[in-house]
Structure formats: structure tokens, C-alpha cells
XYZ file of C-alpha atoms in Angstrom:
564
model
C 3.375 15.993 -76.923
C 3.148 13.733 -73.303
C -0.283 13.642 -72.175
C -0.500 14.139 -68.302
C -1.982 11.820 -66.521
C -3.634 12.272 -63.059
C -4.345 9.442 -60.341
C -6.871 6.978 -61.475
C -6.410 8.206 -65.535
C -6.671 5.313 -67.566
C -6.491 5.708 -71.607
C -6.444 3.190 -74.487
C -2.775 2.885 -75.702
C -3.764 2.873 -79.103
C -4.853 6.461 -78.018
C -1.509 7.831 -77.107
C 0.647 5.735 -79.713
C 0.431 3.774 -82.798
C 3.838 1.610 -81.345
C 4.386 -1.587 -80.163
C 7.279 -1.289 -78.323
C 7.805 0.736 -75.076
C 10.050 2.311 -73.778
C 8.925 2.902 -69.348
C 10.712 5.316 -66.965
C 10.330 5.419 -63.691
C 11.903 8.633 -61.401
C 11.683 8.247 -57.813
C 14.304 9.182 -55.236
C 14.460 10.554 -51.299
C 17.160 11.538 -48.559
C 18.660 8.520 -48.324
C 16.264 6.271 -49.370
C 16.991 3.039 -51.996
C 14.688 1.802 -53.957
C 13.562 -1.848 -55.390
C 11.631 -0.884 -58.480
C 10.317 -3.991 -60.559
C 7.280 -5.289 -63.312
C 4.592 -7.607 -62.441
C 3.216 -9.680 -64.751
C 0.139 -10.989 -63.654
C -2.396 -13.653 -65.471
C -6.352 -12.842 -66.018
C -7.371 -13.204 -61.964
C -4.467 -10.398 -61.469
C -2.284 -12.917 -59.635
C 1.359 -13.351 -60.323
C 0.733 -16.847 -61.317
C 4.123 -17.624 -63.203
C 7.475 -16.419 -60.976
C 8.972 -15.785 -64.453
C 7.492 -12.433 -64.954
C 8.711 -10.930 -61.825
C 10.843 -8.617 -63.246
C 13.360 -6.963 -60.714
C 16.741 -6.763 -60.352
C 17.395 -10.190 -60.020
C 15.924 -11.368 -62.834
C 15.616 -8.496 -65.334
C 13.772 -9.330 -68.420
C 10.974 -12.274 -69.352
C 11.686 -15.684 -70.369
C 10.734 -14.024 -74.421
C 12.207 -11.353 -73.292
C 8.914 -9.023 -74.020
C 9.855 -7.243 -70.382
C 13.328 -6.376 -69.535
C 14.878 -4.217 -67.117
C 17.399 -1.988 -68.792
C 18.537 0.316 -65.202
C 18.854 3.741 -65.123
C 19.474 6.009 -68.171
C 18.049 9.461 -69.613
C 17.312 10.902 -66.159
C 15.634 7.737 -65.041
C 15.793 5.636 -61.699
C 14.736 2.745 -63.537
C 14.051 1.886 -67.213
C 12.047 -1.488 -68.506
C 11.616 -2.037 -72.349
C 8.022 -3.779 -73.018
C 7.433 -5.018 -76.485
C 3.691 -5.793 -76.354
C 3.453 -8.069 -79.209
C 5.763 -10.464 -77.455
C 3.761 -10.853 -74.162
C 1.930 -13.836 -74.067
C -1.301 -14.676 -74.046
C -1.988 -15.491 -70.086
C -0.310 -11.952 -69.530
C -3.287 -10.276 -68.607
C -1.541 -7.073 -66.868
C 1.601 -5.432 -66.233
C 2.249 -3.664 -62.842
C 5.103 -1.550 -62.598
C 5.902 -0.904 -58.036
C 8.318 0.518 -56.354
C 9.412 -0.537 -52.839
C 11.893 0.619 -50.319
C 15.105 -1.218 -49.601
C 15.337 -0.354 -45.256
C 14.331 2.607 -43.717
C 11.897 5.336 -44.199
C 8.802 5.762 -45.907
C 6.967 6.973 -49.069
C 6.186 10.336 -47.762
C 9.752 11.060 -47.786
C 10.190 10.717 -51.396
C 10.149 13.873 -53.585
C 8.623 14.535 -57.015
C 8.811 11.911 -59.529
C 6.843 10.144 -62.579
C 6.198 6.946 -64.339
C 6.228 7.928 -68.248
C 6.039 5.582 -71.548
C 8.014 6.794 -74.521
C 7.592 5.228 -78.138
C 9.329 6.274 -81.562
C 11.670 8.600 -79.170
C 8.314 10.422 -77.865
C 7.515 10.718 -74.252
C 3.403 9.629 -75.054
C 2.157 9.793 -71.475
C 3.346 11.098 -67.808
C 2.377 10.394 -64.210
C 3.886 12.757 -62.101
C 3.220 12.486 -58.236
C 4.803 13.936 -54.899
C 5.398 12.189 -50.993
C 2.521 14.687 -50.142
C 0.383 12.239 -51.418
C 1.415 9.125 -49.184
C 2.160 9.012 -45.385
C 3.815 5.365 -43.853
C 3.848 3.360 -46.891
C 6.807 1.931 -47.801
C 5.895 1.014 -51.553
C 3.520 2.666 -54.279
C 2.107 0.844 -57.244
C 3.198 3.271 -59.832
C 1.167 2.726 -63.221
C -0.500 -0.717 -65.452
C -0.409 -2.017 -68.443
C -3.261 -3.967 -68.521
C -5.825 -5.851 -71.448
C -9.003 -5.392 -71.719
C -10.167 -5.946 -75.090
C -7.070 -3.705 -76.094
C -4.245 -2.945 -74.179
C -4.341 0.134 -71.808
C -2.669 2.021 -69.260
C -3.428 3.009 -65.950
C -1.961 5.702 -63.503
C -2.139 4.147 -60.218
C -0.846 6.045 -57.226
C -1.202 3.349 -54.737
C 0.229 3.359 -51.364
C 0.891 0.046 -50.021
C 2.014 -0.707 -46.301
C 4.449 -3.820 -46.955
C 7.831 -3.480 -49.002
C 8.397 -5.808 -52.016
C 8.230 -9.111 -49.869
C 4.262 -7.962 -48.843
C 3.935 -6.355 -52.177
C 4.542 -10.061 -53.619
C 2.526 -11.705 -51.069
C -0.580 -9.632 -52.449
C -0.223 -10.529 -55.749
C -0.040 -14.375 -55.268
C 3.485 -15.294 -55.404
C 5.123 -17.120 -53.020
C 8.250 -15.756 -50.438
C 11.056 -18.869 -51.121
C 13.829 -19.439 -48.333
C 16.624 -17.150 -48.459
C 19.481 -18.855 -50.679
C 22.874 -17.297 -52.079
C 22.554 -17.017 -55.855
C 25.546 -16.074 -57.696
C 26.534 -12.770 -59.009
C 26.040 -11.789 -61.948
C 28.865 -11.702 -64.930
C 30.606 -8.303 -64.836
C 31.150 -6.606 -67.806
C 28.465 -8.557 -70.288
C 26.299 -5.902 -71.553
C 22.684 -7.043 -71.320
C 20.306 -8.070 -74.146
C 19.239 -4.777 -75.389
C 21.613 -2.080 -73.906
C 21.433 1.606 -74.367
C 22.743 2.981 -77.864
C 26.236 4.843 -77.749
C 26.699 8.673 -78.731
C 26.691 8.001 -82.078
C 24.233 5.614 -82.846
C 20.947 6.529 -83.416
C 17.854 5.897 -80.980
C 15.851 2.657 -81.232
C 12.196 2.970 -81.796
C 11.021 2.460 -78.521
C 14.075 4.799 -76.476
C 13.733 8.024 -74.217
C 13.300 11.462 -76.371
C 16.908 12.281 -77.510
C 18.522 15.085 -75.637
C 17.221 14.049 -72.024
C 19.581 14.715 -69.330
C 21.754 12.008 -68.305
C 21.057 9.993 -65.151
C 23.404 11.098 -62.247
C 26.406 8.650 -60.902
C 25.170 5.759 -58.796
C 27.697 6.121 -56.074
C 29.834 3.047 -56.502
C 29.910 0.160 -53.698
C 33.101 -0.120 -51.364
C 35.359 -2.472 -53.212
C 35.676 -5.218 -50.123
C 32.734 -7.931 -50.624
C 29.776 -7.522 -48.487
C 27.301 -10.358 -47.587
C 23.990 -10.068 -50.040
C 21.356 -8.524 -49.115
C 17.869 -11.265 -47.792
C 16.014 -12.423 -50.825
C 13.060 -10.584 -50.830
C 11.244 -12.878 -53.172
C 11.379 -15.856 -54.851
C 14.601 -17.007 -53.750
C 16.310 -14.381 -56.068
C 19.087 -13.083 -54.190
C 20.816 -9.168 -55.475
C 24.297 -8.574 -57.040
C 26.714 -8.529 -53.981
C 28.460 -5.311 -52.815
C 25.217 -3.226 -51.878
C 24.797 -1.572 -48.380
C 21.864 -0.699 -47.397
C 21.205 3.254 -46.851
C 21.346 4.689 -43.613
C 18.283 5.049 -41.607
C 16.917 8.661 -42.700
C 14.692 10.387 -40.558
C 11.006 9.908 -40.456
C 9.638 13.047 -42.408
C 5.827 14.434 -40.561
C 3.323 13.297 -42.627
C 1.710 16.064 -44.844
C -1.802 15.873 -45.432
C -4.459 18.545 -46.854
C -6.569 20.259 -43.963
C -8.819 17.787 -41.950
C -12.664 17.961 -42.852
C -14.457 18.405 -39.504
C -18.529 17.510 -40.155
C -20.307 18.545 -36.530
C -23.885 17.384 -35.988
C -26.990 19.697 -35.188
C -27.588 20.047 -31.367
C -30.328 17.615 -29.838
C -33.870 19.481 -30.214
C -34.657 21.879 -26.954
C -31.197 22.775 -27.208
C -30.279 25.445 -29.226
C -26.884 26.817 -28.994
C -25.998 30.110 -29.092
C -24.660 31.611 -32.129
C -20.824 31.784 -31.998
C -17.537 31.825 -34.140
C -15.295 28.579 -34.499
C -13.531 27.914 -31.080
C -15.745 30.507 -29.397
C -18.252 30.020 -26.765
C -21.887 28.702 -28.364
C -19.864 26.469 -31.063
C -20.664 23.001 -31.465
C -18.031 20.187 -30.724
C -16.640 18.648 -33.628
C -15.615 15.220 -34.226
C -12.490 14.742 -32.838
C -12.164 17.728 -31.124
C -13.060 18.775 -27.528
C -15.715 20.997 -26.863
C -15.765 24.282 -26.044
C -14.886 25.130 -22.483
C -18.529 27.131 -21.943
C -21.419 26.598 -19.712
C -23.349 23.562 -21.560
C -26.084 24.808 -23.254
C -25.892 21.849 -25.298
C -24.877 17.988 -25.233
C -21.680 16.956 -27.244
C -22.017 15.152 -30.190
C -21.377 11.359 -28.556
C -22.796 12.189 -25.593
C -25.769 10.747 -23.954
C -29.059 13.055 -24.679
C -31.970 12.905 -21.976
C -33.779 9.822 -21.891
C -36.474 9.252 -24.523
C -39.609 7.697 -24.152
C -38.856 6.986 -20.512
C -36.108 4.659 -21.491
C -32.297 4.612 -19.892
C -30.147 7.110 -21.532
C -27.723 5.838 -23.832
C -24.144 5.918 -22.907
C -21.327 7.714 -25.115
C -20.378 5.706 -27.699
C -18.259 2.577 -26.155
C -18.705 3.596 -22.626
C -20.833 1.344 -20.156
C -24.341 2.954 -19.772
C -25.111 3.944 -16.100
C -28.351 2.475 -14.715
C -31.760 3.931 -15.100
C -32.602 6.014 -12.099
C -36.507 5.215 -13.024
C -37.366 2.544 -15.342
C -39.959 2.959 -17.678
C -43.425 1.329 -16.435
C -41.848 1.113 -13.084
C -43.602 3.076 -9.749
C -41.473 6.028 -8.702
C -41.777 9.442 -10.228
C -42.500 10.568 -13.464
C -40.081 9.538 -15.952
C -38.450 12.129 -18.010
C -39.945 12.991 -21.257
C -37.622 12.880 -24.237
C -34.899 15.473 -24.666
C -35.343 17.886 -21.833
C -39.297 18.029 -22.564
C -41.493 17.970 -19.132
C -42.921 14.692 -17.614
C -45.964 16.646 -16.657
C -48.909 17.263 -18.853
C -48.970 21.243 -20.220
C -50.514 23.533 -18.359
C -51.080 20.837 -15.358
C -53.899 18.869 -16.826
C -55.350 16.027 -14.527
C -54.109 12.646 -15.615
C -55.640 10.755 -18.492
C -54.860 10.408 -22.018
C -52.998 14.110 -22.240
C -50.794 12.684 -19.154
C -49.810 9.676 -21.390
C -49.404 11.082 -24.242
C -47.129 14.461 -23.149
C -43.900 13.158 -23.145
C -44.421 12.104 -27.242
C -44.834 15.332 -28.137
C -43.508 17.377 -30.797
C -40.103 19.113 -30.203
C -40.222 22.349 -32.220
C -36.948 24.211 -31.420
C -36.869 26.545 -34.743
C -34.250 24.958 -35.920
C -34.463 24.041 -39.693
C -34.228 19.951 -38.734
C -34.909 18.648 -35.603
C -34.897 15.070 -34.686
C -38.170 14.483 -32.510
C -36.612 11.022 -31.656
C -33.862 8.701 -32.529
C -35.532 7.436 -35.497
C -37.891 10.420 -36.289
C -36.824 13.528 -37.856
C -38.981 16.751 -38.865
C -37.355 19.144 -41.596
C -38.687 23.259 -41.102
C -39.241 24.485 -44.984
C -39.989 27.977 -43.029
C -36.450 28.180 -41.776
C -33.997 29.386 -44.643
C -36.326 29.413 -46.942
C -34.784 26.690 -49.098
C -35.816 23.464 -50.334
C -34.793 20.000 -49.443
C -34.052 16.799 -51.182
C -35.343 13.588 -49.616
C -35.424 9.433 -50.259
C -38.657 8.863 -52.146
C -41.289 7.569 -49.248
C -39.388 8.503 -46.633
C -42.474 11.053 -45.429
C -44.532 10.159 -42.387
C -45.946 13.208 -42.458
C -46.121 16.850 -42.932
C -47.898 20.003 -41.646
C -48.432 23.037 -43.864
C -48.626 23.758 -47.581
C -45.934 21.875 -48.242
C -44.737 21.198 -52.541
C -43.601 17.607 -53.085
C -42.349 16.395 -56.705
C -39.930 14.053 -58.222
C -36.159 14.853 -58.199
C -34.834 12.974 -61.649
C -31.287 12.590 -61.460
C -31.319 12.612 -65.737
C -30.184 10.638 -68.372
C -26.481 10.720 -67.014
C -27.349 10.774 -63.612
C -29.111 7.211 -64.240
C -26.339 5.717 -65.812
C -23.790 6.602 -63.537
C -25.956 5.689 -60.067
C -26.945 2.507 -61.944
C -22.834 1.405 -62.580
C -21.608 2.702 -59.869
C -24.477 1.459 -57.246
C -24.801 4.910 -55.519
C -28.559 6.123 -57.262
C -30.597 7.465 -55.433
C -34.576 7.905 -56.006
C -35.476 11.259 -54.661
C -38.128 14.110 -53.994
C -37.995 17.535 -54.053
C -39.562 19.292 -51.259
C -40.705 22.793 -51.677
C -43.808 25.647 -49.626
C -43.880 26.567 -46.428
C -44.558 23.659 -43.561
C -43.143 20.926 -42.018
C -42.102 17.585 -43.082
C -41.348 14.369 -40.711
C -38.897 12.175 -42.300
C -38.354 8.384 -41.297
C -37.273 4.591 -43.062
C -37.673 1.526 -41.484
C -37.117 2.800 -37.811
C -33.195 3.667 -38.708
C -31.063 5.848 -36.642
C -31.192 9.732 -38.001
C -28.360 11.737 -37.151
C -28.004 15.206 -38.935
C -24.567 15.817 -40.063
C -23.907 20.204 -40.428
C -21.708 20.910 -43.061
C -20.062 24.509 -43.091
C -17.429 24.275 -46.540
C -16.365 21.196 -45.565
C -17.178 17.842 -47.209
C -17.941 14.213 -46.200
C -18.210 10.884 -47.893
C -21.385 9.058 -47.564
C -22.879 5.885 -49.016
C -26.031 6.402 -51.163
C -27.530 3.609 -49.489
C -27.188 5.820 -45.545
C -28.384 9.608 -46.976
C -32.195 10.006 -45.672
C -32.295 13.615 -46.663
C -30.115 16.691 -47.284
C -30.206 20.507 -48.207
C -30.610 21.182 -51.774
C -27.673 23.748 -51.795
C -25.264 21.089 -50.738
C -22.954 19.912 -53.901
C -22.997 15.995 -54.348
C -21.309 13.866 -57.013
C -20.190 10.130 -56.809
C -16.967 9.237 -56.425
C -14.783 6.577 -56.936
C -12.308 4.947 -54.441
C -9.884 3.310 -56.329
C -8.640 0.018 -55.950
C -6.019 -1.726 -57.119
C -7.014 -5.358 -58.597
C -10.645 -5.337 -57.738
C -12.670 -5.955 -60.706
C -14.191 -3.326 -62.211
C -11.157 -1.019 -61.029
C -12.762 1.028 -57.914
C -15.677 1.130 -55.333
C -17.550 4.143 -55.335
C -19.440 6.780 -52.897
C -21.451 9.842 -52.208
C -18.956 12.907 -51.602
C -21.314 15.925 -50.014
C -19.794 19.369 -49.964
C -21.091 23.041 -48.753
C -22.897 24.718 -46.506
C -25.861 22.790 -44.967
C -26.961 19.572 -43.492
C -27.248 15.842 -44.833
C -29.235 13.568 -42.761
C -27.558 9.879 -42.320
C -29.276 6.979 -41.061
C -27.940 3.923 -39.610
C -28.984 0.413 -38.254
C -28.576 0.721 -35.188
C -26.220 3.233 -32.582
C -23.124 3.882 -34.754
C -19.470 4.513 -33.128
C -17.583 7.846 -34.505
C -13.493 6.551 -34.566
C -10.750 8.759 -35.304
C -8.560 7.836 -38.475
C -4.844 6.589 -37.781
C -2.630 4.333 -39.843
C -3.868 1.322 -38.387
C -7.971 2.264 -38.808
C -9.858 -0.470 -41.039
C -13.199 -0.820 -41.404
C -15.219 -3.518 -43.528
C -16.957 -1.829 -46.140
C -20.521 -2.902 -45.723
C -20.461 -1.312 -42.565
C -19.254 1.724 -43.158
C -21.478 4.794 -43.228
C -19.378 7.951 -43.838
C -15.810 9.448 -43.080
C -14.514 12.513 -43.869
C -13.292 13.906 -46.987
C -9.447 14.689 -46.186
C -9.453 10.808 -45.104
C -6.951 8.889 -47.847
C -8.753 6.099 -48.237
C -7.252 2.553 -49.682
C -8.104 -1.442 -50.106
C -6.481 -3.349 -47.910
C -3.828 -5.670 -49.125
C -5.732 -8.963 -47.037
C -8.627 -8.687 -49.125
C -9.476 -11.452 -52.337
C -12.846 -10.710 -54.211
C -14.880 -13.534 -56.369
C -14.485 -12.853 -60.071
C -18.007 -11.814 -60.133
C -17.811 -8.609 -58.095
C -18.777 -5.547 -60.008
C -18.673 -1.844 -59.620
C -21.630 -1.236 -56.576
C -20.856 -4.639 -55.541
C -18.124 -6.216 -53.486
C -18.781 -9.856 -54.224
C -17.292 -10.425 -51.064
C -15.976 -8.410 -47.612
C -13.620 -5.657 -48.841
C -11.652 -3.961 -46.416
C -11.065 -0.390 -46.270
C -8.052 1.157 -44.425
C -8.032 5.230 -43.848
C -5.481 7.786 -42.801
C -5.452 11.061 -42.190
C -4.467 14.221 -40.287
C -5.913 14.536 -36.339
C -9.651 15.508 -36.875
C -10.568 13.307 -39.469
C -13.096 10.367 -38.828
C -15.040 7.524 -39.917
C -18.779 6.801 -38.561
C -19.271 2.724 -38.808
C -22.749 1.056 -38.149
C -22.714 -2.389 -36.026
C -24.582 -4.036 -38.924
C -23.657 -4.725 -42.419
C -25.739 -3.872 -45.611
């Protein structure tokens, strides 16, 4: 029975099968969409380091012939056979892509797989839908690949080139284009498909599989050949290319919005979602009420008798009063009186008023930019904070040791996202700070958001977290990873220095050490520009590595102007 495979599944092969030689289908189609669909073999740095092991159309089997592209049969777009034993030893991994030939993109395709069938059994599946890509216009489909033993991957990877770019990030080299004559009519090729009659080789499709529909055949007056998208291999002449389809809209799960809490002083009124007394959301507007208070991005009052910042990437607008300067009063910090309480005469109180605390009953309240003070008395619930990130606390107030366990350990310690934290607990208040960073409180109602370990300060304990993996393809180790938050409450992120909140589009990319968080529904890839040392490990980059995100309107990513 075919196991079913989901993005990112990997499994031994010796797991699924006891045979040697393979039998790979590949089932992808779309209104009027052709496809290129080939084999990469690639050599221990995962770069396509001999041209002879592109296998595609042009050149459709290995110079052993341990890969060879047999074309479409039993249902099948494409069909390779791969006899593992042959492969040679510099053959480190086999990549199996598909690419469009002209117009459209991979969120027009339908359903499809990638399966591998041995001894007549279909062993394993990967079954995937255009849902899950948006303006690609190829998709690494599944691996081969050794490591120790051979294995197989299901991949799922959108990429934005077509087989030219595709070839380009694997190493090889784009030749000039070249007519290359067509291939002999009528030969049947090294290992064709078995008649009626004849029984099925060892590594063929189950028997009984529905036969693959007519290719529609060419016009019979000779058309020019197709560019050469690689390699100087040229394709058999008589193909058109399809006509240009329609650009589908881009499906995408629902956008997860994360708004911030309000600015202490300021507490909104309570409200419904797209009433009055809601807090703007990232990427939306606010609501059209009487301010009661500031957008997120929007300048607060002036702390500490400084200029108020500007929104994020807007010139700031001069200081009316600068601090230390004569004039009036300067503002105290978020909305608070200049004046000493109660009109005392001035003296130390006078100094010293507009550094006061901010208590707004709100269950966390930043009392500065880089201060932050957590209310155990509101909710009732504990809170989960970075180990010796207290500055101080008022009240009987519990502290003790949040162990992540035995599992916990070993995943934060492979994947670089542990985190060493205490468990709050009583009735009081606790201020929260580390190394003068940025806070920003980030309100979670359902939603989710993805946040390194290395930027969480402090968050509810009710709020779900797990670490997950962001997968790559070719970077060693086989993914980054990162904090995914989820629920109802608030995670506190810090930041060196002001951070800028972007919406996602196609064309968002953001180097991953400066990063902080983006939101959930973002589709998140590796960009195809990116080449890692050898010794990058999981938590590690090595080097840069660049992230590119899409999404539906509403999603975002929050990036820091410094990198870890």
C-alpha cells in the first residue's frame, strides 16, 4: 500500500521498498499549460556539476543509463526509470522539477503527484494542488538523495524562474542557442514500455492503471525549434508552444492579522472587529472613529522630552521643544503631564515626574520604548519570560524555572530556536527589559505569527508555541527553522533598534538575520540567489540567506535595521 507523503516528508527508501530499481511518475497538467519536466543529478555540494545528468527531453537517460526518461504512460505526464545501483558514486542527489514551457503560472495547475513504484507497487505518493503556489512558474517536485542510505524527499518547492533559472540555481551553465538535430523517428528507446501481453518489469507502474490520454499530435508542416533552454540541447521539432492562458487569482489561506497593544494612557474602548474602539491592524486602515488611540506605526507622544518618532519611513517633523532647551515644559512620555502631581514646587519631584510609571490596567504596558511592565492581577494568568530579563517587580510575585524537557532540549538545541525561560506566577507586577532593545507587544486573537527565538522577550502562557521548520531546498541540513505563536494573547518582541512593518508581495525579500517576525499565512521560501558554505547547519546560516514571502493583502513581515 502507497504511503502518502506530505510537504517536507522525507523517509529512508529502504523503508518503503526492498528494490533497486524505480519506477517515478510525475502528473501535472493546467488549462493550457505545457510542461518541461526533467531529473537533476547533482554531485555532493548539490550542484549540477556534470551536464550529463540533466535529464530532460533532450537528452533522456544518463551516460550508464541509471536515469532515463521513458514519457508518458499509465496515467502519467512524465515517467523516468532510476536504477540506483547504477548511479555513480559523485551522484549525490536526484531532483526531479517541473517547469513551464510559455505562459502562465504554477497556481494554475490542478491536482497532481510525484509517486515511485517498485515490483509493480506504487511505494510512496506526493500529491499537491496550484492552491499551494501563486507566480511560480516551476516546482521542485520530490529527491532522491544519499545520505548514508539513499532517501526520498517530498519537496513542494515553488521556484520563480522556468527551467533556464531552474538550471542557473543548480550550477549549470545556459550554452548559446544551437539547432541540434531531431531525433530518429520510429526507434523505440532503450527500455520502452512492455506490450499487452508481456508481463510488467520489476520496476513498472501497478498493472491496471489507466492509460495516459492522447498527446494531441503537432501540425504536420515543420516548425522552427523551440530556444534551447539549457545546455545547448535543442527539442524535437514540430512543437508549438500553448496559447497564453489566463492568469488564474492567486488562492491563498486567510491572512493572519497580529495588531499590537495600544501605547499606555491609551486604552481603547472595547469593540468588535471593524467597529469603532478596534485596534488597526497591520496592513489595514484604521477604524474611521474619534482617536482614542495612536495607530500601530504611528508616532506616540514624545518620551523623555525627546522628538517624537516619525511613522515608520516617513521624515520625522522637528521638535517643537528640545529636550534641555529653555521654552516650556517638555511633554512627559505618552500623554503623561509635564507638571509635577498635585502642583508640587520644583525640585527633585519636578525632574523626576515625567519618568513615572504608566499604569493603564492593561495586562502589559510598555512604560517606555525599551521598558515593559507585565500586570499578573489582570487575567489572572501567568506569563512566560527570557530568564533575567526582570528589572523589577512589585507585589508577591512567584518566579521559577520553565524547563522546556528532555525533547524540548534537543529540538531548541538542533534547530537553534531554545529558549531559557521563567515562569511567572502571584499577584504583582513585573518590569521586563534586555539590553535596552525595542519592546513592542504583539496581541494575538486566534491568529498566529512566526517569530525568531532569539526576538521573544516574553509572552502569555496560554499562547501555543512549537518550532517550525522553513524548508529549503539545497541548504544543508534541509531547512531553517522558527518560533510559530498561536492563540489568544500577547507575545512581546524585541528588536535592535526601530523596526519597519512591510506588507508581503511577490517581490518582498528580506535577509534572514534581520528578520524578526511575519505572519503565519505568509508562504515563505529561499531565494534562488543564495550559496551557503558547506559548514552551515540547522540554527545557522553559515552565510546571508535570503528569504522571499508571499501572501494574500494583510499579511506582513516586521524586519529590524540590524542583523543578529
Amino acid at each position: 500500500m502507497a504511503r502518502e507523503f506530505q510537504r517536507g516528508h522525507k523517509a529512508k527508501l529502504s523503508d518503503l521498498t526492498a528494490g533497486r530499481d524505480l519506477y517515478v511518475g510525475v502528473q501535472i497538467a493546467g488549462p493550457g499549460l505545457t510542461f518541461d519536466i526533467s531529473c537533476f543529478g547533482l554531485d555532493a555540494d548539490e550542484r549540477l556539476s556534470d551536464d550529463r545528468y540533466f535529464v530532460f527531453f533532450n537528452q533522456p537517460k544518463s551516460p550508464e543509463e541509471a536515469i532515463q526518461q521513458l514519457g508518458p504512460q499509465a496515467g502519467d505526464t512524465e515517467s523516468f526509470r532510476v536504477t540506483l545501483d547504477r548511479i555513480p558514486s559523485h551522484i549525490h542527489k536526484l531532483s526531479f522539477t517541473a517547469t513551464l514551457d510559455g505562459a502562465g503560472q504554477m497556481s494554475q495547475v490542478g491536482p497532481g503527484y510525484i509517486r515511485v513504484v517498485a515490483g509493480g507497487e506504487e511505494v510512496v505518493r506526493y500529491s499537491f494542488t496550484g492552491a499551494e503556489f501563486s507566480t511560480e512558474r516551476a516546482v521542485m517536485l520530490g529527491d532522491f538523495y544519499l545520505k548514508d542510505v539513499w532517501r526520498f524527499a517530498a519537496v513542494g518547492q515553488g521556484f520563480d524562474g522556468g527551467l533556464e533559472a531552474l538550471l542557473k540555481n543548480f550550477g549549470g551553465e545556459v550554452a548559446e542557442e544551437e539547432p541540434a538535430a531531431a531525433p530518429a523517428q520510429g526507434a523505440a528507446p532503450g527500455f520502452a514500455p512492455p506490450g499487452q501481453a508481456a508481463a510488467a518489469p520489476g520496476f513498472a507502474p501497478p498493472a491496471g492503471a489507466a492509460p495516459a490520454p492522447a498527446a494531441p499530435q503537432p501540425t504536420p508542416a515543420p516548425q522552427a525549434p523551440r530556444p534551447a533552454p539549457a545546455q545547448g540541447f535543442a527539442p524535437p521539432p514540430g512543437s508549438t508552444p500553448p496559447p497564453s492562458a489566463p492568469v488564474a487569482p492567486q488562492v491563498h489561506g486567510a491572512p493572519t492579522i497580529a495588531a499590537p497593544i495600544a501605547p499606555p494612557g491609551q486604552v481603547p474602548p472595547p469593540g468588535q472587529p471593524g467597529q469603532p474602539g478596534q485596534q488597526p491592524q497591520f496592513g489595514q486602515p484604521p477604524a474611521q472613529t474619534p482617536p482614542a488611540a495612536a495607530p500601530y506605526g504611528q508616532a506616540p507622544p514624545a518620551p523623555y522630552g525627546q522628538p517624537a518618532p516619525a511613522p515608520y519611513g516617513q521624515p520625522g517633523q522637528p521638535p517643537t521643544n528640545p529636550y534641555g532647551q529653555p521654552g516650556q515644559p517638555p511633554a512627559s512620555p505618552y500623554g503623561r503631564p509635564g507638571q509635577p502631581q498635585g502642583g508640587a514646587a520644583p525640585g527633585v519631584q519636578a525632574a523626576l515626574a515625567k519618568y513615572r510609571e504608566a499604569p493603564t490596567g492593561q495586562r502589559w504596558t510598555p512604560q517606555n520604548p525599551r521598558l515593559i511592565r507585565a500586570d499578573l492581577g489582570v487575567g489572572g494568568q501567568p506569563f512566560l519570560a527570557r530568564q533575567g530579563s526582570m528589572v523589577l517587580y512589585q507585589g508577591k510575585v512567584d518566579f521559577s524555572y520553565k524547563g522546556a524537557g528532555f525533547r524540548g532540549r534537543i529540538v531548541g538545541n538542533a534547530t537553534g530556536q531554545e529558549m531559557q525561560l521563567m515562569r511567572c506566577s502571584g499577584q504583582g507586577q513585573v518590569f521586563l527589559a534586555e539590553n535596552a532593545a525595542e519592546l513592542h507587544p504583539i496581541e494575538l486573537q486566534g491568529d498566529a505569527i512566526c517569530v525568531s527565538a532569539e526576538s521573544v522577550l516574553a509572552f502569555d502562557e496560554g499562547l501555543h508555541h512549537e518550532v517550525r521548520r522553513i524548508e529549503g531546498h539545497g541548504i544543508p541540513g534541509g531547512a531553517l527553522f522558527t518560533m510559530q505563536f498561536q492563540g489568544t494573547g500577547t507575545v512581546v518582541v524585541k528588536t535592535h533598534g526601530t523596526p519597519v512593518v512591510l506588507p508581503v508581495t511577490p517581490t518582498t525579500f528580506a535577509d534572514s538575520n534581520a528578520i524578526v517576525a511575519w505572519s503565519a499565512a505568509s508562504q515563505v521560501i529561499i531565494s534562488s540567489q543564495v550559496r551557503l558554505r558547506r559548514n552551515a547547519y540547522p540554527g545557522h546560516s553559515g552565510e546571508t540567506v535570503n528569504l522571499q514571502f508571499r501572501g494574500a493583502p494583510g499579511n506582513f513581515i516586521v524586519v529590524q535595521p540590524y542583523e543578529v
